[in-house]
Short mmCIF file of C-alpha atoms in Angstrom, two decimals:
data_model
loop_
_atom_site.label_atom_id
_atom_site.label_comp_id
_atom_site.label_asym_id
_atom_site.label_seq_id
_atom_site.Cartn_x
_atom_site.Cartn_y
_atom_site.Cartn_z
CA UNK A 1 6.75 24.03 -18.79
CA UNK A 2 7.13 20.79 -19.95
CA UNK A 3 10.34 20.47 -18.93
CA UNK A 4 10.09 21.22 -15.88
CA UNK A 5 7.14 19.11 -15.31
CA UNK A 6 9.41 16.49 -16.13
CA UNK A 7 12.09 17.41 -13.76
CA UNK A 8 10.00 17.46 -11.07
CA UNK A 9 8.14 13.95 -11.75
CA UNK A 10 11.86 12.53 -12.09
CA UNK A 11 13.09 13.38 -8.92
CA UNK A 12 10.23 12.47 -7.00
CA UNK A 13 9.96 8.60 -9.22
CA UNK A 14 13.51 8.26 -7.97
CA UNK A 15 14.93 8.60 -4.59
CA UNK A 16 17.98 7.08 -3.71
CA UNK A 17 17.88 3.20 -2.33
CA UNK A 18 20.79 1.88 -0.31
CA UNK A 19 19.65 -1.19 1.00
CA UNK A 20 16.38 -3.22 -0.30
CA UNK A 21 15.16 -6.59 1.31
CA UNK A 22 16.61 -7.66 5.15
CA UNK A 23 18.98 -9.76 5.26
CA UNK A 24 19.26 -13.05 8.07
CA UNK A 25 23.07 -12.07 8.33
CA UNK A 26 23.76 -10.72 11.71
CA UNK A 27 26.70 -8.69 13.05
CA UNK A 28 30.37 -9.12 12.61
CA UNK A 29 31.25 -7.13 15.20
CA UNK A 30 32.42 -4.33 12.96
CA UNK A 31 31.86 -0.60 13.64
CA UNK A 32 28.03 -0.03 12.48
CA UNK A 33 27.30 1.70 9.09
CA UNK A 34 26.80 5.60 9.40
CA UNK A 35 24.73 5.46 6.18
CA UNK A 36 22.44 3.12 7.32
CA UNK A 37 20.21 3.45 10.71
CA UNK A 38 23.34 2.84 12.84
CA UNK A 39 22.50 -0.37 13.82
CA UNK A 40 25.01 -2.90 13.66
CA UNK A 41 22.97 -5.69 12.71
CA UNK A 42 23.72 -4.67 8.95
CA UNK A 43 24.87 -6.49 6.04
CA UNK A 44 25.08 -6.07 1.83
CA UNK A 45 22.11 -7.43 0.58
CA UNK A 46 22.62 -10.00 -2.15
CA UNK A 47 20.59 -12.51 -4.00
CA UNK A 48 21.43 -15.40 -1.63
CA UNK A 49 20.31 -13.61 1.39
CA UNK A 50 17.03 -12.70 -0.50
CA UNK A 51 13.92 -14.02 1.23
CA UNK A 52 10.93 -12.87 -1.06
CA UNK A 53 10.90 -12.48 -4.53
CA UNK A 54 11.03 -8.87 -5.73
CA UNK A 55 10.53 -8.74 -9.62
CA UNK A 56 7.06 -9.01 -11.47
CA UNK A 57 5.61 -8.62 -15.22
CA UNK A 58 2.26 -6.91 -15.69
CA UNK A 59 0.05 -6.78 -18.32
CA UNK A 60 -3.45 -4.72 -18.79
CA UNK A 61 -5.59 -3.28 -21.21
CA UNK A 62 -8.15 0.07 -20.75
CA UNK A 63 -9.88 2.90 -22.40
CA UNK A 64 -8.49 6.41 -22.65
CA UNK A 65 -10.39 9.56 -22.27
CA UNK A 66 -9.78 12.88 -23.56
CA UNK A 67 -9.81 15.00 -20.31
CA UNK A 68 -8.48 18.52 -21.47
CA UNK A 69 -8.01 19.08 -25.53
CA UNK A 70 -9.18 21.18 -27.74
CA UNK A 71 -11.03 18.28 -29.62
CA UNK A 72 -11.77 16.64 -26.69
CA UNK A 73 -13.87 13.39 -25.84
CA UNK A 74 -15.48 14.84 -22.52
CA UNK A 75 -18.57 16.96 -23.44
CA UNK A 76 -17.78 20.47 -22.74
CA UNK A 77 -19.07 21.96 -25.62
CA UNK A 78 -16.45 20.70 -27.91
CA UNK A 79 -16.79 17.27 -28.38
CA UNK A 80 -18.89 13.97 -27.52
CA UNK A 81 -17.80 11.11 -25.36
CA UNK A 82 -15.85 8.62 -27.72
CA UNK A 83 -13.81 6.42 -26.48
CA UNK A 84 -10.50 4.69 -27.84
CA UNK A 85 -8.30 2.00 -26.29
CA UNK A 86 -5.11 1.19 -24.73
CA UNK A 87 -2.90 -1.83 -23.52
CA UNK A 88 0.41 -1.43 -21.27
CA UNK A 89 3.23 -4.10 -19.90
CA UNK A 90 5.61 -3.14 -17.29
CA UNK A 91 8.32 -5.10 -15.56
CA UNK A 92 8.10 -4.30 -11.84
CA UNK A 93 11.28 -4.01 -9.12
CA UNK A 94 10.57 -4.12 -5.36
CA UNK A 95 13.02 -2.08 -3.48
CA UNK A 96 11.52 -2.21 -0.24
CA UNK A 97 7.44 -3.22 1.07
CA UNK A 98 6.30 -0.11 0.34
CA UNK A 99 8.57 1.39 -2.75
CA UNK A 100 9.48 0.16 -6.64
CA UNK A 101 10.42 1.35 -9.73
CA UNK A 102 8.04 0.26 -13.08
CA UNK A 103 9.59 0.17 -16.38
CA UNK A 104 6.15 0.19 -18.55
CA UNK A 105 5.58 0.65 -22.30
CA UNK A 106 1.94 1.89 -23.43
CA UNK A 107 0.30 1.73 -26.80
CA UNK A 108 -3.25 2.82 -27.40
CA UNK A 109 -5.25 5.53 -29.45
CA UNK A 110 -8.04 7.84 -28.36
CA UNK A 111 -10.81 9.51 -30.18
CA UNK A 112 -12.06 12.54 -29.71
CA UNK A 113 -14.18 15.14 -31.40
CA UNK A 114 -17.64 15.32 -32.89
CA UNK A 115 -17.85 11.93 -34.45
CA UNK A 116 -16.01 8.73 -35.11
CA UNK A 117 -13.58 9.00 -37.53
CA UNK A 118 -14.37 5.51 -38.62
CA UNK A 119 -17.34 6.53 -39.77
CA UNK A 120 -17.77 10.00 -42.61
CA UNK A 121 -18.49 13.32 -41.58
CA UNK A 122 -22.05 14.08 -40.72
CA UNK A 123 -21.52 17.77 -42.12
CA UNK A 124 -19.31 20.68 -43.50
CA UNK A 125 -18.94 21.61 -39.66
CA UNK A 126 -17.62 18.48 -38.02
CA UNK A 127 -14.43 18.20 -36.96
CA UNK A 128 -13.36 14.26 -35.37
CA UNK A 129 -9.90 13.44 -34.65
CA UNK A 130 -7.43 10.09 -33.62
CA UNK A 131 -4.11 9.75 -32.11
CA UNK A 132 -2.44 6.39 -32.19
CA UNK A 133 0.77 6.53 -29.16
CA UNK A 134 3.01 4.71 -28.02
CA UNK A 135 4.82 5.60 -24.92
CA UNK A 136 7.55 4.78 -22.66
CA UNK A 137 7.68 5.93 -18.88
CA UNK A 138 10.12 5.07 -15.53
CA UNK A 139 7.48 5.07 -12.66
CA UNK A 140 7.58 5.52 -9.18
CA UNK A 141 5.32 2.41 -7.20
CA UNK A 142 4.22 3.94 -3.44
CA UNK A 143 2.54 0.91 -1.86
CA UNK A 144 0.39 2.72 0.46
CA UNK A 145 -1.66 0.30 2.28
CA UNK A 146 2.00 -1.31 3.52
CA UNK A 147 3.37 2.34 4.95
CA UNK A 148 -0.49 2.42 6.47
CA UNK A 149 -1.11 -0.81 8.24
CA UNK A 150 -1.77 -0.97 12.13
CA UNK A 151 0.00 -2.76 14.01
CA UNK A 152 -3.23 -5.04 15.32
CA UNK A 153 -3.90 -5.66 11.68
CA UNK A 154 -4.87 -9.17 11.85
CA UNK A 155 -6.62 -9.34 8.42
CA UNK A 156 -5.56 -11.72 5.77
CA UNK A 157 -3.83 -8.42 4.07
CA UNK A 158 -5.38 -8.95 0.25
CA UNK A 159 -5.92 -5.39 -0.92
CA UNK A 160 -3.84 -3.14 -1.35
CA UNK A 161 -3.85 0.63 -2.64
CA UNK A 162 -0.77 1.63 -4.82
CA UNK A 163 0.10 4.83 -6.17
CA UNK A 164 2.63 5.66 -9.06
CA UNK A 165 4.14 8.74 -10.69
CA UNK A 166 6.99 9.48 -13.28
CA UNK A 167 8.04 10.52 -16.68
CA UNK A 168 8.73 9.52 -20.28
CA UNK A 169 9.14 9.23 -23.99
CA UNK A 170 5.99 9.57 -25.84
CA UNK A 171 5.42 9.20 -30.00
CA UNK A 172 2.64 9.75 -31.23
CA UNK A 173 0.39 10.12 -34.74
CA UNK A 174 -2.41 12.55 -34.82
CA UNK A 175 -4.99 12.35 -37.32
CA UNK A 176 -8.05 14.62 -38.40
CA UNK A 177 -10.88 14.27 -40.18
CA UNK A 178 -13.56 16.47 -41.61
CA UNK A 179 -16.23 16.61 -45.09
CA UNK A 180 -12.60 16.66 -46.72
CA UNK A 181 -11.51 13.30 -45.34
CA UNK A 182 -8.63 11.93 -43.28
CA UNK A 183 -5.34 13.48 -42.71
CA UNK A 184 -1.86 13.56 -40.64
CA UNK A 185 -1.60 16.50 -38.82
CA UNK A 186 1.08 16.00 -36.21
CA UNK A 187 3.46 13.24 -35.91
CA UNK A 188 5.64 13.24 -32.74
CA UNK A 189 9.08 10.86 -33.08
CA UNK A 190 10.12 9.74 -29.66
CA UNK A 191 13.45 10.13 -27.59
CA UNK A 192 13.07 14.26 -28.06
CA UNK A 193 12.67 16.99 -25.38
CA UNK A 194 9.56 17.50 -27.23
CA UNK A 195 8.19 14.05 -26.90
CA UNK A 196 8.73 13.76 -22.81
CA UNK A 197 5.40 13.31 -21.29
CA UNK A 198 4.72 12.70 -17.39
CA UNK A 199 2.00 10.41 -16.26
CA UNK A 200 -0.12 9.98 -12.16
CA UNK A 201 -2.74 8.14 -10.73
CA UNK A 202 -3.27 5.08 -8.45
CA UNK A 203 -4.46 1.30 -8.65
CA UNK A 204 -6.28 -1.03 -6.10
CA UNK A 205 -4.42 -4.65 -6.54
CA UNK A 206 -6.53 -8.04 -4.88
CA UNK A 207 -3.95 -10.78 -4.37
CA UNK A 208 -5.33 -13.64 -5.96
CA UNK A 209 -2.12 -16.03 -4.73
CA UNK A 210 1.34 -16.07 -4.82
CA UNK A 211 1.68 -16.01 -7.58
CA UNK A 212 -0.87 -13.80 -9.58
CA UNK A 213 -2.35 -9.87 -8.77
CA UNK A 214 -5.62 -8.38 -10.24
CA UNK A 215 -5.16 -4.77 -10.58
CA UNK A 216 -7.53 -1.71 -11.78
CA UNK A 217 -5.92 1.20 -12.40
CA UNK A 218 -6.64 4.85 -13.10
CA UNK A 219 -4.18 7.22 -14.14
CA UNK A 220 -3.82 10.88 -15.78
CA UNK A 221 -1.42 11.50 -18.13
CA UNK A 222 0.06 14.93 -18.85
CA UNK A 223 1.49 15.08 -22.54
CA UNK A 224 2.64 18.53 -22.80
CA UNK A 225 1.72 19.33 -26.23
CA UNK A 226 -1.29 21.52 -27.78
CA UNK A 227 -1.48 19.33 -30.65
CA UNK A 228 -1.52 15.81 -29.40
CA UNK A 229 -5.46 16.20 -29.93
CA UNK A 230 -5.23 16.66 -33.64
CA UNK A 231 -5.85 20.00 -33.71
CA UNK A 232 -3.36 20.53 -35.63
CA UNK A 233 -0.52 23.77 -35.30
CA UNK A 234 -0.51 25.52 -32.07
CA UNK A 235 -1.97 28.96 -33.92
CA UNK A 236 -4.93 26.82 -36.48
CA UNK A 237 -8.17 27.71 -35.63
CA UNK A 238 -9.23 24.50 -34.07
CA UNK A 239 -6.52 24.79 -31.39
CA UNK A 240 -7.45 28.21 -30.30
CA UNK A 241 -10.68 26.95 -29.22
CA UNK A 242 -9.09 26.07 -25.39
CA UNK A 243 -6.46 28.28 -23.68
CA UNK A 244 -5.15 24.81 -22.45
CA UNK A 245 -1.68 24.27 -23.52
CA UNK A 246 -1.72 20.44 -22.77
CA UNK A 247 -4.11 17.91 -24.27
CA UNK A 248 -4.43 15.76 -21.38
CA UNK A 249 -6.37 12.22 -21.16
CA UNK A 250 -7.42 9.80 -18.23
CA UNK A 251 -6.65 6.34 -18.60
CA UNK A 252 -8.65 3.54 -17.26
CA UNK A 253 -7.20 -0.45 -17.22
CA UNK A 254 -7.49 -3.79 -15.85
CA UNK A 255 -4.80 -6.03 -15.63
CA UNK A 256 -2.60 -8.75 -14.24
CA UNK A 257 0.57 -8.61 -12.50
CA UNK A 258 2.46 -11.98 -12.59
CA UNK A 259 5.10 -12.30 -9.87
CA UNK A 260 8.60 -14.10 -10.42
CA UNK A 261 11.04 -16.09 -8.63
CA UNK A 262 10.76 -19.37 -6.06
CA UNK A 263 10.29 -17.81 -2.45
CA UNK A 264 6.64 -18.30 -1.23
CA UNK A 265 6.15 -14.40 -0.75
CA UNK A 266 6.30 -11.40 -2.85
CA UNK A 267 8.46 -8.23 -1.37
CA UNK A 268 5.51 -6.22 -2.10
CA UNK A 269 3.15 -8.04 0.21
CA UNK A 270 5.26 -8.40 2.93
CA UNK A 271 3.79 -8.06 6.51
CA UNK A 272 7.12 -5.94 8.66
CA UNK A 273 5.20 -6.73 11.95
CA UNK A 274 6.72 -10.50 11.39
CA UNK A 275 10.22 -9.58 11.40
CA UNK A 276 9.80 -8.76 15.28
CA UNK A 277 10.24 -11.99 16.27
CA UNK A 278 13.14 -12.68 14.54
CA UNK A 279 15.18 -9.04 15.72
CA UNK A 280 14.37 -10.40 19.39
CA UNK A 281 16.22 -13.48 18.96
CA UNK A 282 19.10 -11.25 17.53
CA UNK A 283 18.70 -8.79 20.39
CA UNK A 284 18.96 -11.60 22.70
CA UNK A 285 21.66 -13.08 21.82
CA UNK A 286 23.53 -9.52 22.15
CA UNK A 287 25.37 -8.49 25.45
CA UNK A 288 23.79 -6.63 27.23
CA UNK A 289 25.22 -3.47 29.62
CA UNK A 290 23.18 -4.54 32.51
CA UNK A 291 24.43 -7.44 34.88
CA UNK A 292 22.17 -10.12 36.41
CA UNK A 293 23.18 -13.51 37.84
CA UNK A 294 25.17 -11.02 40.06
CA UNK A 295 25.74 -14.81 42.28
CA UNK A 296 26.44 -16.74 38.84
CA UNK A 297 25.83 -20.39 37.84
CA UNK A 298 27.88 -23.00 39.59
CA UNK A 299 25.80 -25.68 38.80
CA UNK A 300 26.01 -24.59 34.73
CA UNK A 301 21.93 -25.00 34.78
CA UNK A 302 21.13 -22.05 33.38
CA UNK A 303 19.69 -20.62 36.53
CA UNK A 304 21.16 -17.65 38.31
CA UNK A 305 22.73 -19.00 41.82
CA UNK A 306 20.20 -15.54 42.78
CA UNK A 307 17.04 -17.81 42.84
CA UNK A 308 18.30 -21.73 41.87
CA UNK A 309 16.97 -23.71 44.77
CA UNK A 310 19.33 -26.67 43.94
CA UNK A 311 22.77 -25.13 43.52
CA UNK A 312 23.85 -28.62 43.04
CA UNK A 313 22.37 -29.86 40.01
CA UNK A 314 24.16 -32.75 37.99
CA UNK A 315 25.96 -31.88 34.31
CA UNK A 316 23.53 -32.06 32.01
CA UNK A 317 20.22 -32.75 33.89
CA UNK A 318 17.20 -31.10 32.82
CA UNK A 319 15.55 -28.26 35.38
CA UNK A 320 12.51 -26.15 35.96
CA UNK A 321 12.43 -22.48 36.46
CA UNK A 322 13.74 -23.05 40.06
CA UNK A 323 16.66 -25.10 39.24
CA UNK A 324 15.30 -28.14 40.40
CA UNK A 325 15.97 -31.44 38.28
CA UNK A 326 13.11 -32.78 36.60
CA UNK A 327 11.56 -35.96 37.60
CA UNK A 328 8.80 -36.65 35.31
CA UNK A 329 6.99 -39.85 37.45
CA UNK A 330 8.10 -38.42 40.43
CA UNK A 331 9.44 -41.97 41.54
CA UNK A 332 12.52 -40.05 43.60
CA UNK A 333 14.65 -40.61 40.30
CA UNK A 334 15.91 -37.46 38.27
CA UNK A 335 14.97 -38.08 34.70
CA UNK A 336 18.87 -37.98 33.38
CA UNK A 337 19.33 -41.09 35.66
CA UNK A 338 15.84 -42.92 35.44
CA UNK A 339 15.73 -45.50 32.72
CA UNK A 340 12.02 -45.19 33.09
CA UNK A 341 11.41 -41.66 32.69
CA UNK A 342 7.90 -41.72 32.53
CA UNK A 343 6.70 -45.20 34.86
CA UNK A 344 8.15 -45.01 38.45
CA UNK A 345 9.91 -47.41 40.08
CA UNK A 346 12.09 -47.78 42.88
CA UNK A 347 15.80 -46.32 43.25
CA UNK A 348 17.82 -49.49 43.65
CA UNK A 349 16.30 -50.10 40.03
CA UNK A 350 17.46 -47.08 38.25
CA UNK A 351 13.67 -45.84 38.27
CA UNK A 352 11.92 -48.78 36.88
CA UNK A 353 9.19 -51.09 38.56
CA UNK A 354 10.60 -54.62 39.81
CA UNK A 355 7.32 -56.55 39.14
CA UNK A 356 6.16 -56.75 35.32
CA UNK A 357 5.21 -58.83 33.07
CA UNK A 358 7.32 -57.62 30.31
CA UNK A 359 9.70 -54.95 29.62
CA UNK A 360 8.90 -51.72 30.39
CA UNK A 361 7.61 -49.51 27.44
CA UNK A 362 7.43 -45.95 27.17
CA UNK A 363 4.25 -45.05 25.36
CA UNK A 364 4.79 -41.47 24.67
CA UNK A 365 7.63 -39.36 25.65
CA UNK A 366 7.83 -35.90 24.01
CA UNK A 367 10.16 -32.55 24.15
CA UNK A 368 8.63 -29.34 23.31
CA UNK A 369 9.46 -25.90 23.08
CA UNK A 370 11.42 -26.16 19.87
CA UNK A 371 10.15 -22.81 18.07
CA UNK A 372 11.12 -21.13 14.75
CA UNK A 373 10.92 -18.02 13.13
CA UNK A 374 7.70 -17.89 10.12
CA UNK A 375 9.50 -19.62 6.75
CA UNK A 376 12.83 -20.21 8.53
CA UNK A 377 14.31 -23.78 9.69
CA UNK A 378 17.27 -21.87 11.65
CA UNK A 379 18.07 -23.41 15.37
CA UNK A 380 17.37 -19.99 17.40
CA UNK A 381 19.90 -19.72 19.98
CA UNK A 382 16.93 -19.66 22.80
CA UNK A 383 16.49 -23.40 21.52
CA UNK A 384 19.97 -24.21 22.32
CA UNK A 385 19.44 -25.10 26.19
CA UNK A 386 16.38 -27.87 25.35
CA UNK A 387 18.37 -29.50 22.41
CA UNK A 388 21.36 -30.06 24.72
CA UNK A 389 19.48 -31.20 27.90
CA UNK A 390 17.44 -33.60 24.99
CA UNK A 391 21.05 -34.42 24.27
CA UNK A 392 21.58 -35.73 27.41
CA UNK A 393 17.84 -37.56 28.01
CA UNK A 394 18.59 -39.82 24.50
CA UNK A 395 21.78 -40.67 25.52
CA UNK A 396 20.72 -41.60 28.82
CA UNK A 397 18.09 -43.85 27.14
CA UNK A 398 17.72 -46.98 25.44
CA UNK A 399 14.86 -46.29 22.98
CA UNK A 400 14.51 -44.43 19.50
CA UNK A 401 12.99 -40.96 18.86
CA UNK A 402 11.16 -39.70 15.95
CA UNK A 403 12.24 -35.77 15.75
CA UNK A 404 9.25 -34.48 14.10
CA UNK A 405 8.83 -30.92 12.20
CA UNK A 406 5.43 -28.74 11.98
CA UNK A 407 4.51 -25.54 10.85
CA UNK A 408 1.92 -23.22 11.25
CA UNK A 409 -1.13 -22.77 7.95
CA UNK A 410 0.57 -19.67 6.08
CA UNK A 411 1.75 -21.47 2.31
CA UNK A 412 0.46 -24.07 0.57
CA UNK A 413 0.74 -27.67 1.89
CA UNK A 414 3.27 -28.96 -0.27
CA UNK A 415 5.76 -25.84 0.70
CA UNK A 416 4.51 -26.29 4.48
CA UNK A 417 5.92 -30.18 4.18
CA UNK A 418 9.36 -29.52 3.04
CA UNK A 419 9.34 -26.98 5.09
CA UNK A 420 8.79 -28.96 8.46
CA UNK A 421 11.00 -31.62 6.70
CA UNK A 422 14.22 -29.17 6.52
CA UNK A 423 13.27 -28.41 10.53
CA UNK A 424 13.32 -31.88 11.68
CA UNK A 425 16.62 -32.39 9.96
CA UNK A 426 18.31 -29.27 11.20
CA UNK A 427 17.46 -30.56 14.65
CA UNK A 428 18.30 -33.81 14.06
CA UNK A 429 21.74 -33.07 12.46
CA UNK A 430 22.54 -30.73 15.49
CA UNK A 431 21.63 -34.24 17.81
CA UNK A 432 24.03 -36.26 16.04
CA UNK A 433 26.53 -33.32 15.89
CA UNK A 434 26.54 -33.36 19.47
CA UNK A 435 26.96 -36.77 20.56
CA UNK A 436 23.33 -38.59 19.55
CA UNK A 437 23.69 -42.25 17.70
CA UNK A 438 22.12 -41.86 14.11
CA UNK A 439 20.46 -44.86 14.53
CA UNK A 440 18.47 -43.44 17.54
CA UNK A 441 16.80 -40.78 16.07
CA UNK A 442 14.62 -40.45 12.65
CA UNK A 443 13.45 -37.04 11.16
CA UNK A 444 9.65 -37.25 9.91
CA UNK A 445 8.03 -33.82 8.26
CA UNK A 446 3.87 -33.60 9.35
CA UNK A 447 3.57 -29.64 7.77
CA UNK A 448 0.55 -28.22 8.69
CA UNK A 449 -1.36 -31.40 9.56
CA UNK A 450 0.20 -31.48 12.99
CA UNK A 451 -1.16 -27.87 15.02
CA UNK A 452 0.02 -27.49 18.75
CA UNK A 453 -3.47 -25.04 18.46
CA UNK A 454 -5.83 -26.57 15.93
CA UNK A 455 -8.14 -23.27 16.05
CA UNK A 456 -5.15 -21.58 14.23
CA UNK A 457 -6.83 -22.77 10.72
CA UNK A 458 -6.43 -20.18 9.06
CA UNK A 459 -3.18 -18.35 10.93
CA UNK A 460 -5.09 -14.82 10.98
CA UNK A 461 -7.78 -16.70 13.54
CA UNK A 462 -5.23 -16.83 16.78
CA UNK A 463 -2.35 -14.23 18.03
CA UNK A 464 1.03 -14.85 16.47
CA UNK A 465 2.13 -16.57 20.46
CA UNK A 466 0.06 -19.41 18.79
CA UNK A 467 1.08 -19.65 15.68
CA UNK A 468 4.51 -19.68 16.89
CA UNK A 469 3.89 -22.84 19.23
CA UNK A 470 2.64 -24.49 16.53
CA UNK A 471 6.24 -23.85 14.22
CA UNK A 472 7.55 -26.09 16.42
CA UNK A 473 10.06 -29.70 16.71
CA UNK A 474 9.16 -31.76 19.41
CA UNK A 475 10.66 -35.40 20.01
CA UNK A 476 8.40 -38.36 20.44
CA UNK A 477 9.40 -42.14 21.63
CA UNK A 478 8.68 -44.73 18.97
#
């Protein structure tokens, strides 16, 4: 029985694992994986395309409780309720959000029978009983509250309810005690077909920060032996007071799981709904079967011919949805020629006044729509179009630009600063790259201190449109 027990436990702790954590990698073009979901946006995953860390150590400590033993410490007529102690560490794998693997070592003793063996027998009749283990066991980690979430979850995702299952090695000393005194009765060695043992239950973990879980726990382990109770041989009288073949025993902890490695999220605690945003950007920039801009795009605008209202429009000017070029002051002077982009003036003066009584200054001149992915500073390819028409606008002018970075309020400020740091830089790097003077443009980081939508404090307040805006570059004149 035991063995099969164990059999079973082992296949279901188990299951096979291909691929773990997504990887930013996109397509080569090669045929798609049949082993995988037959996309083709699939690559190896490796430790440098890791984005969350996946490993953790946990500690805890708890009371067993004889559940079903001939000496047992639950009163059904055999026993009273006395309970002993335990203490377990485990180091924890992610393989996906919602599955891992626990390699956990447990040491305790429970006490069980009609008194406290500390203590001496009360009469000729009473029979108490200890067992000191110690225990090793693979587990199976099922995080359900990650393969249950809604999809218009919008809570701040703290709790979450685990589940875990598998099998082991278990040694263990059993010891009895009566008006004769103390004795060994069964000692188990471990590494034996005898000594595998198979252990279930669930935990409720509260993340208390990146960093650090808080975990009870409550789990029933199955030890396949008659004797583990003290009871001594299967056939002594003491063990023929239960038809049970398995002295089994609850166990009850508290503990702390401590989460490794330098990315600001665990695996674990990932939200999926996030990664939409990011496989839109890769379907985008796809081909796609269908055909539109049937008329194309003489004008190289990026308007279809279909609906662009000036087919005409000079290299590099900047447009709205209709294809017109922008004129910011509206002074009859497309902003890629105006020197003044935002003070009219007349034509003959390259869009700047005549009469003034010192040069003209532009106060404030920004370009928005500069969005990123949540803990990425990649240049999406739907940010291409702005940076080159900016391209064109700072060329075209005769002032400086700060290129400044923000993010939205998920992390801590100090990751949220570097973080809108490594944005402004990407973007400012791709300026330069293209044909921007260094000397024109300076990167400056603001993190979170900068919201497009200030009522996005904390992110779980506004829809994820909003929090979106506000991971964000936009230019400003200095």
């Amino acid at each position: 029985m035991k063995l099969s027990l164990a059999i079973v436990a082992l296949a279901l702790a188990l299951p096979t694992v291909s691929y773990a954590q997504d990887s930013t990698a996109v397509s080569t073009g090669e045929y798609p994986n049949t082993f995988s979901s037959g996309s083709a946006n699939v690559s190896p995953f490796t430790n440098q395309s890791k984005r969350f860390n996946d490993w953790s150590i946990s500690v805890g400590a708890g009371v067993p409780l004889l559940q079903s033993a001939d000496l047992t410490s639950i009163k059904n007529g055999n026993g009273k309720n006395l309970f002993g102690y335990s203490a377990y560490v485990s180091i924890d794998k992610a393989i996906t959000h919602a599955f891992g693997l626990k390699l956990q070592y447990d040491r305790g003793e429970t006490r069980q029978g009609w008194f406290n063996t500390k203590d001496p027998a009360p009469d000729a009749m009473a029979v108490g009983a200890r067992t000191q283990y110690d225990a090793l066991s693979i587990l199976g980690d099922v995080n359900f509250s990650n393969l249950l979430r809604r999809v218009d979850n919008h809570s701040p995702y703290r709790w979450a309810l685990h589940g875990y299952a598998g099998v082991g090695t278990i040694a263990y000393r059993a010891y009895q005690k009566d008006s004769k005194g103390q004795r060994l009765m069964t000692e188990v060695k471990p590494f034996q077909l005898g000594s595998m043992f198979m252990q279930a239950g669930a935990g409720l973990k509260f993340k208390v920060n990146r960093r650090i879980d808080i975990e009870g726990r409550l789990m029933y382990v199955v030890t396949g032996d008659d004797e583990f109770d003290g009871g001594g041989d299967a056939y002594s009288a003491i063990n023929k007071r239960s038809e049970q073949v398995s002295d089994n025993f609850f166990n009850a902890t508290l503990g702390l799981s401590f989460k490794l490695g330098k990315h600001d999220s665990h695996l674990m605690w990932h939200d999926p709904l996030q990664e939409i945003y990011y496989k839109l950007d890769v379907l985008a920039n796809k081909n796609q079967d269908i055909e539109v801009c049937k008329k194309g795009d003489a004008d190289n605008d990026g308007v279809c011919d279909d609906w662009d209202r000036q087919l005409d429009t000079p290299a590099g000017a900047r447009v709205d949805g209709a294809g017109v070029a922008l004129d910011t002051d509206l002074d009859g002077v497309i902003d890629l020629y105006d020197k003044c982009v935002t003070v009219p003036g007349p034509v003959e003066n390259n869009g700047c006044p005549t009469t003034t009584t010192g040069p003209v200054v532009e106060t404030e001149t920004k370009l928005e729509g500069i969005e990123f992915d949540l803990n990425s500073d990649r240049i999406l390819p739907s940010n291409t179009p702005i940076l080159n028409n900016a391209v064109n606008y700072i060329n075209s002018s005769n002032g400086a630009y700060n290129v400044i970075g923000a993010t939205d309020t998920r992390g801590t400020d100090a990751y949220n600063q570097k973080l809108s740091e490594r944005r402004a830089n990407n973007v400012k790097n791709y300026l330069i790259k293209n044909g921007v003077q260094s000397d024109k443009l300076k990167a400056v980081g603001k993190g979170e201190k900068d919201l497009k939508y200030p009522e996005c404090e904390p992110a779980t307040k506004c829809p994820e449109w909003k929090n979106r805006a506000n991971r964000r570059v936009y230019f400003e004149a200095k």
